[in-house]
XYZ file of N, CA and C in Angstrom:
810
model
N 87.031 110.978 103.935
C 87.955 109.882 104.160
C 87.543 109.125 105.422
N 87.581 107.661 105.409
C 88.878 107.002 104.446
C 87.574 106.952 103.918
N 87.940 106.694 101.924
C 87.385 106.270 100.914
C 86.726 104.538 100.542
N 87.478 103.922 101.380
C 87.052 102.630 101.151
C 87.601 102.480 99.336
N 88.668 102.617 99.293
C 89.588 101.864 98.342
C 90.548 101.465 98.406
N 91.406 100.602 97.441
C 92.891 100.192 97.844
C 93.773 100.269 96.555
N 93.259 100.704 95.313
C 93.873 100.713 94.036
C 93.241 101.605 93.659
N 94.411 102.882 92.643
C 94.022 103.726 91.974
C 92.651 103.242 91.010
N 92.928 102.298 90.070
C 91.543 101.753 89.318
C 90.271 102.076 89.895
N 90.175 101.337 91.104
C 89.188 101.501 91.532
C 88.720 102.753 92.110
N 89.388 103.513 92.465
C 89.327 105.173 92.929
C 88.997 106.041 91.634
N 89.503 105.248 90.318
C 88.774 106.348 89.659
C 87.947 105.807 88.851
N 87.222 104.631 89.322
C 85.856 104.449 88.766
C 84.778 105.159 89.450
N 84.734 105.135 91.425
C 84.161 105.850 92.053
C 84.389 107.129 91.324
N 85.482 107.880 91.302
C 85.477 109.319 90.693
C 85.003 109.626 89.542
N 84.817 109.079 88.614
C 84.776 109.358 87.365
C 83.604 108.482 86.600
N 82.915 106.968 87.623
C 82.267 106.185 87.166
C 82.745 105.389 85.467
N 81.966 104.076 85.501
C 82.180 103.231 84.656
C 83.256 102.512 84.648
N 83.246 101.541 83.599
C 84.305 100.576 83.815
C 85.528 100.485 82.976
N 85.356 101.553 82.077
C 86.372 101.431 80.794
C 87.818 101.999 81.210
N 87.363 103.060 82.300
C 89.064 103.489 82.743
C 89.569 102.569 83.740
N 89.061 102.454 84.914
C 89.326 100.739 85.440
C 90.387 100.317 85.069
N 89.401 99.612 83.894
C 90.079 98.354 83.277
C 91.511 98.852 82.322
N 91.461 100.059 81.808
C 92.632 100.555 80.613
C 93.336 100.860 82.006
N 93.158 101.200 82.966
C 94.605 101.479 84.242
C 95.051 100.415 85.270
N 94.184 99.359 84.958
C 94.233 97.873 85.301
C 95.782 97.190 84.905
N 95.166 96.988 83.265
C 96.048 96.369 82.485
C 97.333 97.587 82.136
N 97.665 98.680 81.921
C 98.502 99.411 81.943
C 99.444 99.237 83.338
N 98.993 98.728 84.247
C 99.357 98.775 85.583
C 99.851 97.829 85.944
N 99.885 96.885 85.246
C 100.078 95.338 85.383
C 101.182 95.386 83.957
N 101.393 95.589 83.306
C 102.042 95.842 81.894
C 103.344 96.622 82.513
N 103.083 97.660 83.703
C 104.189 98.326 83.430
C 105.060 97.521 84.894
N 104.246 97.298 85.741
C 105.453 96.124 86.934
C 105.564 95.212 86.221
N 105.529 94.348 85.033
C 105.795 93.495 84.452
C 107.235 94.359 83.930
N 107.517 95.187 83.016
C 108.471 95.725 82.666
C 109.653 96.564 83.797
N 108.821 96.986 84.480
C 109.643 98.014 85.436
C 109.612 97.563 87.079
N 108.883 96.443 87.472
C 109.664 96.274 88.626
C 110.144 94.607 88.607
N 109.352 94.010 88.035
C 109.276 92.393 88.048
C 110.363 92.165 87.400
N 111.044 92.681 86.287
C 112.119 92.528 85.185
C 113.073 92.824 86.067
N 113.301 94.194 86.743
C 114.401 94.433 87.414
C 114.791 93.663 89.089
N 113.915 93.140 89.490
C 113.852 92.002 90.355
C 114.586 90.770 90.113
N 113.924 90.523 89.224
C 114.482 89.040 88.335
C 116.107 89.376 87.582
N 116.729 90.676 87.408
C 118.041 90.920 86.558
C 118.727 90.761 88.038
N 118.557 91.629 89.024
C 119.090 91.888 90.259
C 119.045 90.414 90.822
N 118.282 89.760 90.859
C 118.572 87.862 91.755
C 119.584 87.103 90.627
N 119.550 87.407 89.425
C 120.305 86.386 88.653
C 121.741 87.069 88.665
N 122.215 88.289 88.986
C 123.312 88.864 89.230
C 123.853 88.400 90.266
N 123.178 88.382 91.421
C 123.599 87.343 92.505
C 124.152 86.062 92.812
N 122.725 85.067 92.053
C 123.485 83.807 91.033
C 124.749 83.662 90.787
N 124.385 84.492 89.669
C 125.616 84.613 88.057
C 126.934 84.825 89.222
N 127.085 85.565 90.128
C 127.824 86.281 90.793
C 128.454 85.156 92.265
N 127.580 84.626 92.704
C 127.943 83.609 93.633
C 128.101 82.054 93.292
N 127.518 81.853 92.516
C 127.109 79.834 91.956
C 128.052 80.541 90.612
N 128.643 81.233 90.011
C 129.128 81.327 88.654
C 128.200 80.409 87.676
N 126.800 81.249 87.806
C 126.057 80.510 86.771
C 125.684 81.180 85.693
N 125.269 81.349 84.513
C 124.437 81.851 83.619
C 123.589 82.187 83.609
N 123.498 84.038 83.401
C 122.485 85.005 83.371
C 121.044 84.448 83.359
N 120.817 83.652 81.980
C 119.554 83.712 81.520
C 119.666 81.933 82.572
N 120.330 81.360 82.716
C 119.364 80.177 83.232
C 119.559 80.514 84.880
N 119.659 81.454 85.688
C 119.775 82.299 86.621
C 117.809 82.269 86.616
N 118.100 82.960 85.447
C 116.058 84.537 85.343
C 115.272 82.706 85.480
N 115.797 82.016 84.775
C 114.752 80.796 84.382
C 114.826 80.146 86.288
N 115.335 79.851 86.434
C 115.441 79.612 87.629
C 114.863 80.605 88.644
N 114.700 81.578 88.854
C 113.969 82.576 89.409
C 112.571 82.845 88.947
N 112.164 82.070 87.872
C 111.195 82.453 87.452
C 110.174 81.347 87.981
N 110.900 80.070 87.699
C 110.036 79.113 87.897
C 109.586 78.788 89.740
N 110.618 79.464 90.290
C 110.907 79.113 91.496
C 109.555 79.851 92.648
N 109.731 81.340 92.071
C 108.495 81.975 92.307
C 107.482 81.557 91.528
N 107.064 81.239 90.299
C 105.858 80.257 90.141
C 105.498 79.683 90.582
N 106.227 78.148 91.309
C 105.930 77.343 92.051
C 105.439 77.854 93.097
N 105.998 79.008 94.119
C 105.586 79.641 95.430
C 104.244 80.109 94.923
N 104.619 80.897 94.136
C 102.770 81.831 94.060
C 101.794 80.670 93.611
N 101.827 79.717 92.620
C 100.532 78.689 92.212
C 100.693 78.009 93.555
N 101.338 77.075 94.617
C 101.378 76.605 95.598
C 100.240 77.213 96.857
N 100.927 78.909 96.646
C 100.195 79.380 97.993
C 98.602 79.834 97.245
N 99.022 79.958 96.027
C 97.081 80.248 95.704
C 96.299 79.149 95.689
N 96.722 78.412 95.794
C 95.809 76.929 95.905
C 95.612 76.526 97.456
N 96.930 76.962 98.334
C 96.699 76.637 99.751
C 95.791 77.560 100.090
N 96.155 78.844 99.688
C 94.654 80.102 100.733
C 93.173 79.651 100.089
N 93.052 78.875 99.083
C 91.561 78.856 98.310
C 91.358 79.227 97.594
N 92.059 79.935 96.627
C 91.792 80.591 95.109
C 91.660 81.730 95.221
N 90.583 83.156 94.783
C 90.357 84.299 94.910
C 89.580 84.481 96.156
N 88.746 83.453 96.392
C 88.144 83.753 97.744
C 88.756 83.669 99.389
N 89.206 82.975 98.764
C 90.171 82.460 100.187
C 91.702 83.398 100.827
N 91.430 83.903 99.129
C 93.117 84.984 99.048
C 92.504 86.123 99.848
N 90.930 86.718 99.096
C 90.334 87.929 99.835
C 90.338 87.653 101.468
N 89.954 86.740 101.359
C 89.811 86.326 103.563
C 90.832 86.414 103.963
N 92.343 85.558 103.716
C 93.493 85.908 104.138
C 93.905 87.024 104.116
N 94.058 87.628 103.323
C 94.430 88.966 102.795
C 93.720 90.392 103.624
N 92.260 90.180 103.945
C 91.895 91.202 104.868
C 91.939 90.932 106.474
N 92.517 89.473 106.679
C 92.462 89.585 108.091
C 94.230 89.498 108.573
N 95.291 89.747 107.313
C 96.173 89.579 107.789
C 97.198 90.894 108.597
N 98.038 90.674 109.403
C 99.168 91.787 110.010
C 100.340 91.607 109.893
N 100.947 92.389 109.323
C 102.366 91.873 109.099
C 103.359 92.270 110.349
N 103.771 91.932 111.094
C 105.174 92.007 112.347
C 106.019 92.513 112.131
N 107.067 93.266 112.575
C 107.878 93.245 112.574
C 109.137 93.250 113.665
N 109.857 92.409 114.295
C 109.964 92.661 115.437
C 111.777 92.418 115.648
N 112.770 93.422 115.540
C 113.916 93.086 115.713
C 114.571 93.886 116.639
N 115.005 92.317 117.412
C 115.888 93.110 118.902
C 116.926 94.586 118.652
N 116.932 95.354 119.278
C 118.321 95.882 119.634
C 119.696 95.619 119.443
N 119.372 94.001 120.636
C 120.767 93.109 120.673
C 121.070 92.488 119.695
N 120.280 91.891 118.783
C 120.323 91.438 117.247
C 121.181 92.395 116.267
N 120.403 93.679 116.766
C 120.940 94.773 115.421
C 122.285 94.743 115.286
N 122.350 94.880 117.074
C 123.950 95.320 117.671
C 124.833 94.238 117.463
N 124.673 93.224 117.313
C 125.582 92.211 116.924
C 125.650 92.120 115.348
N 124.779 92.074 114.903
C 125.414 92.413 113.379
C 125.890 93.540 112.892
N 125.760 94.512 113.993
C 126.367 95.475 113.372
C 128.477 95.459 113.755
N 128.845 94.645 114.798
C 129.536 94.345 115.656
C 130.319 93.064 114.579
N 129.700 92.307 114.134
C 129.879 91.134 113.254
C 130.266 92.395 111.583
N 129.422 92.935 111.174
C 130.344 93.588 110.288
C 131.432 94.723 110.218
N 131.803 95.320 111.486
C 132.700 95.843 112.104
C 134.278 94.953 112.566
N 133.790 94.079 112.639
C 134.976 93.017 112.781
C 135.284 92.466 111.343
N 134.602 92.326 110.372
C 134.352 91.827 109.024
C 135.143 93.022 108.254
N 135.106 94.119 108.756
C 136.006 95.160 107.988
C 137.620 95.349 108.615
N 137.434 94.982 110.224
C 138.876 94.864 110.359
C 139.721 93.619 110.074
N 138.983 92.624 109.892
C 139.634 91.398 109.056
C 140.005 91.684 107.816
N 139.479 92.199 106.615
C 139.919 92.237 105.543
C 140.577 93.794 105.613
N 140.711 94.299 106.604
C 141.920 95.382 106.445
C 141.767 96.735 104.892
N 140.353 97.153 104.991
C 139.735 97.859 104.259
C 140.526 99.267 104.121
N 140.822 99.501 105.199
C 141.850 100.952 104.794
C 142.984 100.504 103.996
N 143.761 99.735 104.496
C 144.747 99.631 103.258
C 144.538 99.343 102.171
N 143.335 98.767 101.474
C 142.900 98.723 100.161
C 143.268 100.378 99.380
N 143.019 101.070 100.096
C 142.966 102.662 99.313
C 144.224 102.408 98.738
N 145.558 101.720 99.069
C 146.681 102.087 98.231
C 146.377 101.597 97.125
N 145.703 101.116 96.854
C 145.490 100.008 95.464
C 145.052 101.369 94.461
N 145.240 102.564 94.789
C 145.141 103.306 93.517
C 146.050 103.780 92.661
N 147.306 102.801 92.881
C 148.237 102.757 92.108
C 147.804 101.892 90.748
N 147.194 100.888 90.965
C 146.775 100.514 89.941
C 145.614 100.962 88.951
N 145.307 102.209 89.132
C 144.323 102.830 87.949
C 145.399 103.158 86.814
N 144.982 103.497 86.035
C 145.213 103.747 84.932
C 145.461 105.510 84.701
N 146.064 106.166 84.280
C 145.738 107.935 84.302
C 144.139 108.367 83.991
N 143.996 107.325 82.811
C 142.257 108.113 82.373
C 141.253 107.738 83.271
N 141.258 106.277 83.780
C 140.240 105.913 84.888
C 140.365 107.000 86.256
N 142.073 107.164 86.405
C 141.444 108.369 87.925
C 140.570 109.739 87.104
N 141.605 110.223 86.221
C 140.784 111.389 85.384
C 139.013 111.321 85.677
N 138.751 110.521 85.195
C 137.614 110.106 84.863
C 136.362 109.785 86.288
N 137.314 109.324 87.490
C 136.702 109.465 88.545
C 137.074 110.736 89.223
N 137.870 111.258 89.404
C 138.074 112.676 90.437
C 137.749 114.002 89.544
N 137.163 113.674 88.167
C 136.977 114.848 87.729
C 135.490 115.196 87.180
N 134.632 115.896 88.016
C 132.990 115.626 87.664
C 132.791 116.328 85.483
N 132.110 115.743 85.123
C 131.593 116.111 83.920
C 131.341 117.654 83.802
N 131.548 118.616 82.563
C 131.355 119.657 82.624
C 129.746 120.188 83.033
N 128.774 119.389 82.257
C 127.467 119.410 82.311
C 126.968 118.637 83.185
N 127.323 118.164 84.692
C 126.944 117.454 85.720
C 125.695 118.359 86.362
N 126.011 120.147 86.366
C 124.684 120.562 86.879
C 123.730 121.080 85.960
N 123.966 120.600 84.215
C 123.389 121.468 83.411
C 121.840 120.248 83.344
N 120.624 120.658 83.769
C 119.372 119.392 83.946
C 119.071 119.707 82.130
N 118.921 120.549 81.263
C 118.573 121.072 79.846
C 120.002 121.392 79.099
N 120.531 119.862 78.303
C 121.507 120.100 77.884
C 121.014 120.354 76.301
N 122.401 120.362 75.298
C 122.078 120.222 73.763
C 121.313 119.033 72.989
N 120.884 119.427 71.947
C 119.635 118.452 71.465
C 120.522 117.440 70.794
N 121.425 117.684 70.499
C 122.741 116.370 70.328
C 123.447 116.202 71.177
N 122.983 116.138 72.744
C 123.913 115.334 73.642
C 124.008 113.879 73.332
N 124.610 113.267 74.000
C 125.135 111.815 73.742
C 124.458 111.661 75.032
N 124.600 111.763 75.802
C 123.947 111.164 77.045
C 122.423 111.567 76.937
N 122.323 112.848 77.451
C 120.956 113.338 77.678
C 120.253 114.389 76.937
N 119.532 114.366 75.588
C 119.178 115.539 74.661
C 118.214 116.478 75.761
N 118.334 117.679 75.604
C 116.640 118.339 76.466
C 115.678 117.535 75.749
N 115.695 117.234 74.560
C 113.959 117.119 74.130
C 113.790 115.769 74.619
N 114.692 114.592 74.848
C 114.469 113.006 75.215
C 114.313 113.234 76.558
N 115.082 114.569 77.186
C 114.666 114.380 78.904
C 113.118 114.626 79.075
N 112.721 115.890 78.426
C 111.120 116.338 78.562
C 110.275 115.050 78.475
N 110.314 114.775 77.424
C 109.386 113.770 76.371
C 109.559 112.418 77.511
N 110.569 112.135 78.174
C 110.522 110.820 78.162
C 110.977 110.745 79.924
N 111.629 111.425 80.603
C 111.094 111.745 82.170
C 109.576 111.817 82.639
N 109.176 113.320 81.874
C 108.274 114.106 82.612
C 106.978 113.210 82.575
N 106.831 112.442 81.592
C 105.322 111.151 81.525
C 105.671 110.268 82.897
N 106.501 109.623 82.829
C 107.325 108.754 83.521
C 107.202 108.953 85.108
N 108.138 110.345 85.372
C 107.592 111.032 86.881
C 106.123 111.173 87.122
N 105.201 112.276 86.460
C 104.161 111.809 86.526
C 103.475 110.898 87.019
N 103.609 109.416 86.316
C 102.922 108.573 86.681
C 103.107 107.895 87.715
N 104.774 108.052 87.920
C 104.911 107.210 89.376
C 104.475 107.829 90.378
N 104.594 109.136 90.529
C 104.449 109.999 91.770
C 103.002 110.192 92.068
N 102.289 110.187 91.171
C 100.926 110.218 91.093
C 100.003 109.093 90.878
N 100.483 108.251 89.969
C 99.457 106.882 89.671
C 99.949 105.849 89.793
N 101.501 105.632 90.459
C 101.769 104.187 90.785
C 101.100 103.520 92.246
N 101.001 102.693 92.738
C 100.685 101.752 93.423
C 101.085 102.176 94.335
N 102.126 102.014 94.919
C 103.370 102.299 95.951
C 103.461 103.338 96.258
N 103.249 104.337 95.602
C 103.069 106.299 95.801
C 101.418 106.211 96.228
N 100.283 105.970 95.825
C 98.897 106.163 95.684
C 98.600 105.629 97.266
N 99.404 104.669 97.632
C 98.779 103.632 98.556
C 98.398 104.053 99.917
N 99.466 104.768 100.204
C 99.809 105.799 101.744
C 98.417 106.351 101.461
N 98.258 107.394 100.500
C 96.828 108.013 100.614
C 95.713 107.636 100.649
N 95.962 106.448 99.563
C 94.092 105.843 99.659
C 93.905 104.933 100.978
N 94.819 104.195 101.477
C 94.450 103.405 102.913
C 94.635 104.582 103.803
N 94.557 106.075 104.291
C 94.619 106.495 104.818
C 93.360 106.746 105.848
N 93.422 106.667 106.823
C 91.874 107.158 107.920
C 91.310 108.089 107.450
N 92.401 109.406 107.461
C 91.700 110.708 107.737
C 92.855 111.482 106.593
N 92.240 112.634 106.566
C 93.538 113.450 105.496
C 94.813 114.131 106.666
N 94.475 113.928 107.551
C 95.480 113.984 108.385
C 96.451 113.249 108.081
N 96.087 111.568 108.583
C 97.326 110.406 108.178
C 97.880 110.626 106.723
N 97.180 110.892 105.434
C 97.453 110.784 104.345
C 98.437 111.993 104.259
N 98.022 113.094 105.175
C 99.136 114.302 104.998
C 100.457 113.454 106.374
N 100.764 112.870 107.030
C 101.510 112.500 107.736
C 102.508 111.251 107.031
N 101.462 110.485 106.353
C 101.992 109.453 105.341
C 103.207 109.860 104.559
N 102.266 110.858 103.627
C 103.302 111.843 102.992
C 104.298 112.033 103.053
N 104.615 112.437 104.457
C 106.047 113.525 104.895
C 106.756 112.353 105.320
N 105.898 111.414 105.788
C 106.571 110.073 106.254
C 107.377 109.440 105.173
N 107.203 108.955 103.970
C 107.755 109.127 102.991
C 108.792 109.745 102.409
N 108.597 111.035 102.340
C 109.422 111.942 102.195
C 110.721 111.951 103.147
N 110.923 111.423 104.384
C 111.906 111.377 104.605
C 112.276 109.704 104.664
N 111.751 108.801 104.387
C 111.998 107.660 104.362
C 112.457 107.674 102.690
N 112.577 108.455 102.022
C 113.483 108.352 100.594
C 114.636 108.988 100.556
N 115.153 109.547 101.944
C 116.395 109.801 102.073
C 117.672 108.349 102.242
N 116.552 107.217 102.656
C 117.466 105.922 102.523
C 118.391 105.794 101.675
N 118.100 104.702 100.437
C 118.372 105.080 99.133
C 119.925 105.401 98.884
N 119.854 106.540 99.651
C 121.429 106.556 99.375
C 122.737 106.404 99.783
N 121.704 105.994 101.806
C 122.737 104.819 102.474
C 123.172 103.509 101.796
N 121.475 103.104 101.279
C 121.851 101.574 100.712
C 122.217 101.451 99.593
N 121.853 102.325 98.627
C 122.589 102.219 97.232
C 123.362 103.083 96.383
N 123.646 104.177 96.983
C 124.625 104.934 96.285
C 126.037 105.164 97.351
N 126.284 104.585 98.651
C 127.184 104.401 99.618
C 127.947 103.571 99.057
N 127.024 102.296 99.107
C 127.452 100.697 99.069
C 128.611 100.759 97.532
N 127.611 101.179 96.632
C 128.391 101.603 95.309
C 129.473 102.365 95.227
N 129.672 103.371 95.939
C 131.131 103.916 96.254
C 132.474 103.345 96.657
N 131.569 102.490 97.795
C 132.483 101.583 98.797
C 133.276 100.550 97.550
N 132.009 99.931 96.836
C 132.859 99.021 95.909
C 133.409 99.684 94.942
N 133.596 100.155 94.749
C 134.291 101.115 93.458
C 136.009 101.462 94.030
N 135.575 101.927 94.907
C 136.856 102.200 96.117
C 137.926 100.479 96.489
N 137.184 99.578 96.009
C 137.858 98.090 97.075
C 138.045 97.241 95.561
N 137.711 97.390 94.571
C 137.294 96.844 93.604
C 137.908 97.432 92.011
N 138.781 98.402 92.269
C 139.143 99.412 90.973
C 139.428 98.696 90.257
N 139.869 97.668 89.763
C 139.956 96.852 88.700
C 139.039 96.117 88.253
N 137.509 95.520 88.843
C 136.853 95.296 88.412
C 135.323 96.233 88.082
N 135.531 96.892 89.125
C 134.165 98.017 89.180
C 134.360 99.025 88.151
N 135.827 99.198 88.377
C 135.984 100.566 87.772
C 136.911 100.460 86.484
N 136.511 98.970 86.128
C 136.968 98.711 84.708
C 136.898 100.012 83.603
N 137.996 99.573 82.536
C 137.602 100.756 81.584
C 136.494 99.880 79.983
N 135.153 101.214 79.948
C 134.441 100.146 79.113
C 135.290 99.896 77.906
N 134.462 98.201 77.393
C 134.879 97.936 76.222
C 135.658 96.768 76.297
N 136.933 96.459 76.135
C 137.492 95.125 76.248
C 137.980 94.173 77.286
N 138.624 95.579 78.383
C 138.802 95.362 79.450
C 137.573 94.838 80.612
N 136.213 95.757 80.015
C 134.923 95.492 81.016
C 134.532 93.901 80.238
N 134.743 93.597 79.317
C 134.493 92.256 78.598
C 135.052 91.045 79.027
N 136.191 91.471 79.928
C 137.011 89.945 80.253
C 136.475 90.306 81.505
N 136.190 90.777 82.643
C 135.406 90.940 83.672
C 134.590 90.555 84.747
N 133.336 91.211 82.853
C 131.995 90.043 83.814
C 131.184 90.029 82.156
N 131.956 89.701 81.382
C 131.453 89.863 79.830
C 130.500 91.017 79.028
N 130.901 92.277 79.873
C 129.858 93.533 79.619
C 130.773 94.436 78.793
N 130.776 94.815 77.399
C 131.575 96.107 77.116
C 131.100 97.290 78.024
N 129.746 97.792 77.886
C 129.796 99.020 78.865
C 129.824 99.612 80.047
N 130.307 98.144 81.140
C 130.788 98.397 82.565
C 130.568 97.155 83.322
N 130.882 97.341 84.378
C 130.515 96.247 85.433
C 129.709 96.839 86.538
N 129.538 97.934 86.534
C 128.649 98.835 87.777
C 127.915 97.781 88.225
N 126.678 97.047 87.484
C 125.921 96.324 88.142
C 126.622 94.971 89.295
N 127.513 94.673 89.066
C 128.464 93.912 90.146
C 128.924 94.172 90.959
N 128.353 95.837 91.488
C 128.909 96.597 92.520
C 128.468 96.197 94.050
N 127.089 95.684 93.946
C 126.344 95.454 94.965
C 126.831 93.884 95.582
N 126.335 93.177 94.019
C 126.532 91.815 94.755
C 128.142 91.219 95.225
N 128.976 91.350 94.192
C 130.233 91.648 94.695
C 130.510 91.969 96.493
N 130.050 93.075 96.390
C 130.144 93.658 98.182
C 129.705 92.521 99.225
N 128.462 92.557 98.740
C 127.744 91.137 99.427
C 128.477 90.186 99.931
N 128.825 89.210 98.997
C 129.710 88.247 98.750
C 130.954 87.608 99.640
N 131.745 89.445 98.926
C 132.819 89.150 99.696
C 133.511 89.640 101.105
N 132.213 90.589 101.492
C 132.522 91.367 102.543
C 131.200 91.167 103.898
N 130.067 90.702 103.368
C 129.270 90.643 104.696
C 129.122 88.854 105.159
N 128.462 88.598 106.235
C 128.771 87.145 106.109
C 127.823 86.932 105.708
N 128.033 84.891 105.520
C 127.639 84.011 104.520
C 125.821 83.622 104.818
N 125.045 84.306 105.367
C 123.649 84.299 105.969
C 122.933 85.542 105.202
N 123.934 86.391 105.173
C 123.165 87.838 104.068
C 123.038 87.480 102.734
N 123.749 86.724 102.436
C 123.691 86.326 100.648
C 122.241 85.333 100.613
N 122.113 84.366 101.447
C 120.828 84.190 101.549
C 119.476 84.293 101.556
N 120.088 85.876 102.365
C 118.688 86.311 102.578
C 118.265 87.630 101.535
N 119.575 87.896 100.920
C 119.404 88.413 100.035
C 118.290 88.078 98.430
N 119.018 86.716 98.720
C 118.490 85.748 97.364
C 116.810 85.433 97.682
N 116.311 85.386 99.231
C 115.518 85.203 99.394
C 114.455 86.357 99.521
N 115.246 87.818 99.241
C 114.181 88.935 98.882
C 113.682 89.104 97.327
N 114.863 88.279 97.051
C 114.091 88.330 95.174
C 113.129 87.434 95.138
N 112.731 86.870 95.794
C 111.734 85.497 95.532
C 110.273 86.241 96.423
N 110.106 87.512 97.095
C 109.017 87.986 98.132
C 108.389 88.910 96.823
């Protein structure tokens, strides 16, 4: 080490030589962030949309779509095409640089933002559940710790978890982009073993930012978050099988100030 690579592809042409695997982990690789991160990018900004401008889902994605088109054909023509992208691209550093006093005031700005809207007294609002909706939240599923349930579960068969996880994990943990990357730009197998662990506790996030936030709204929101599916989740946000996904932007919206929704909208477009 370091290897002098930057993409699995290319790491296992050195390993393995020729060009045929390359190219089949090229296009597989590009096929699957087309489906699995680019798709869910583009659902997550038009929820925002849909959610703040009360606009329409699909002319939301169209609007997000074209918008980053314009950015990416714009800036590939400003750096020079492929050559000009390679020059930019290896001489660039990315910054990052945020005050203390910055943090501390927004953190100060949404601390005051919760005693304005008077967030503890929301909890009485659980008069308005329904008997089956509390049921249904204060009471965990029988099979919540069973990971190998019956082959006619409704939720999760064992044989659809095997078959259709275990490829899945696999590939991310091992051959995605974003997992691979720490190791192959690594100096030494030192950093790549430091990377690692670095990682490893940087995926404890995650559930500050998205399984907290989701509680919080569920908790402030019981009539719309915690709709019951089906007719009720239909007058809503027009979903029979929930509104969960309105958990985030919702929060956004109506609880942080009017500069985060911005910049929110402006991480779907990076």
């Amino acid at each position: 080490m370091p290897i002098q690579v930057s993409t699995l592809p290319e790491y296992m042409k050195k390993r393995f030589g020729g060009n045929r695997i390359q190219m089949y982990l090229a296009v597989i690789s590009l096929v699957l962030y087309i489906f699995t991160k680019i798709s869910v990018n583009l659902y997550s900004g038009s929820l925002f949309l849909a959610e703040a401008l009360e606009w329409n889902t699909w002319l939301s994605i169209i609007i997000l779509l074209s918008i980053t088109t314009l950015i990416t054909v714009t800036g590939f023509i400003k750096v020079g095409g492929f050559q000009g992208l390679l020059d930019a691209y290896g001489g660039a550093i990315a910054e990052v640089n945020i005050s203390s006093r910055e943090g501390g005031n927004l953190l100060n700005t949404m601390i005051l933002t919760a005693k304005e809207k008077n967030i503890t007294s929301l909890l009485q609002l659980s008069n308005e559940l329904t008997i089956d909706s509390r049921l249904r939240c204060s009471l965990p599923s029988r099979k919540a710790f069973r990971l190998l349930r019956e082959i006619n579960d409704p939720d999760m068969p064992w044989l659809g978890f095997l078959l259709g996880q275990t490829p899945s994990s696999i590939w991310y943990w091992c051959a995605d982009q974003m997992m691979v990357q720490r190791t192959l730009a690594a100096k030494s197998l030192s950093h790549a073993q430091g990377a690692t662990l670095m990682t490893g506790i940087i995926k404890q996030i995650p559930i500050f930012i998205m399984v907290i936030p989701g509680m919080i709204s569920r908790v402030l929101y019981p009539n719309e978050i915690g709709c019951f599916p089906g007719s009720d989740c239909l007058k809503v946000c027009g979903h029979r099988n929930g509104c969960s996904n309105m958990a985030y932007p919702k929060l956004v919206i109506d609880l942080m100030p009017s500069g985060t929704l911005l910049s929110r909208l402006c991480t779907n477009e990076m």
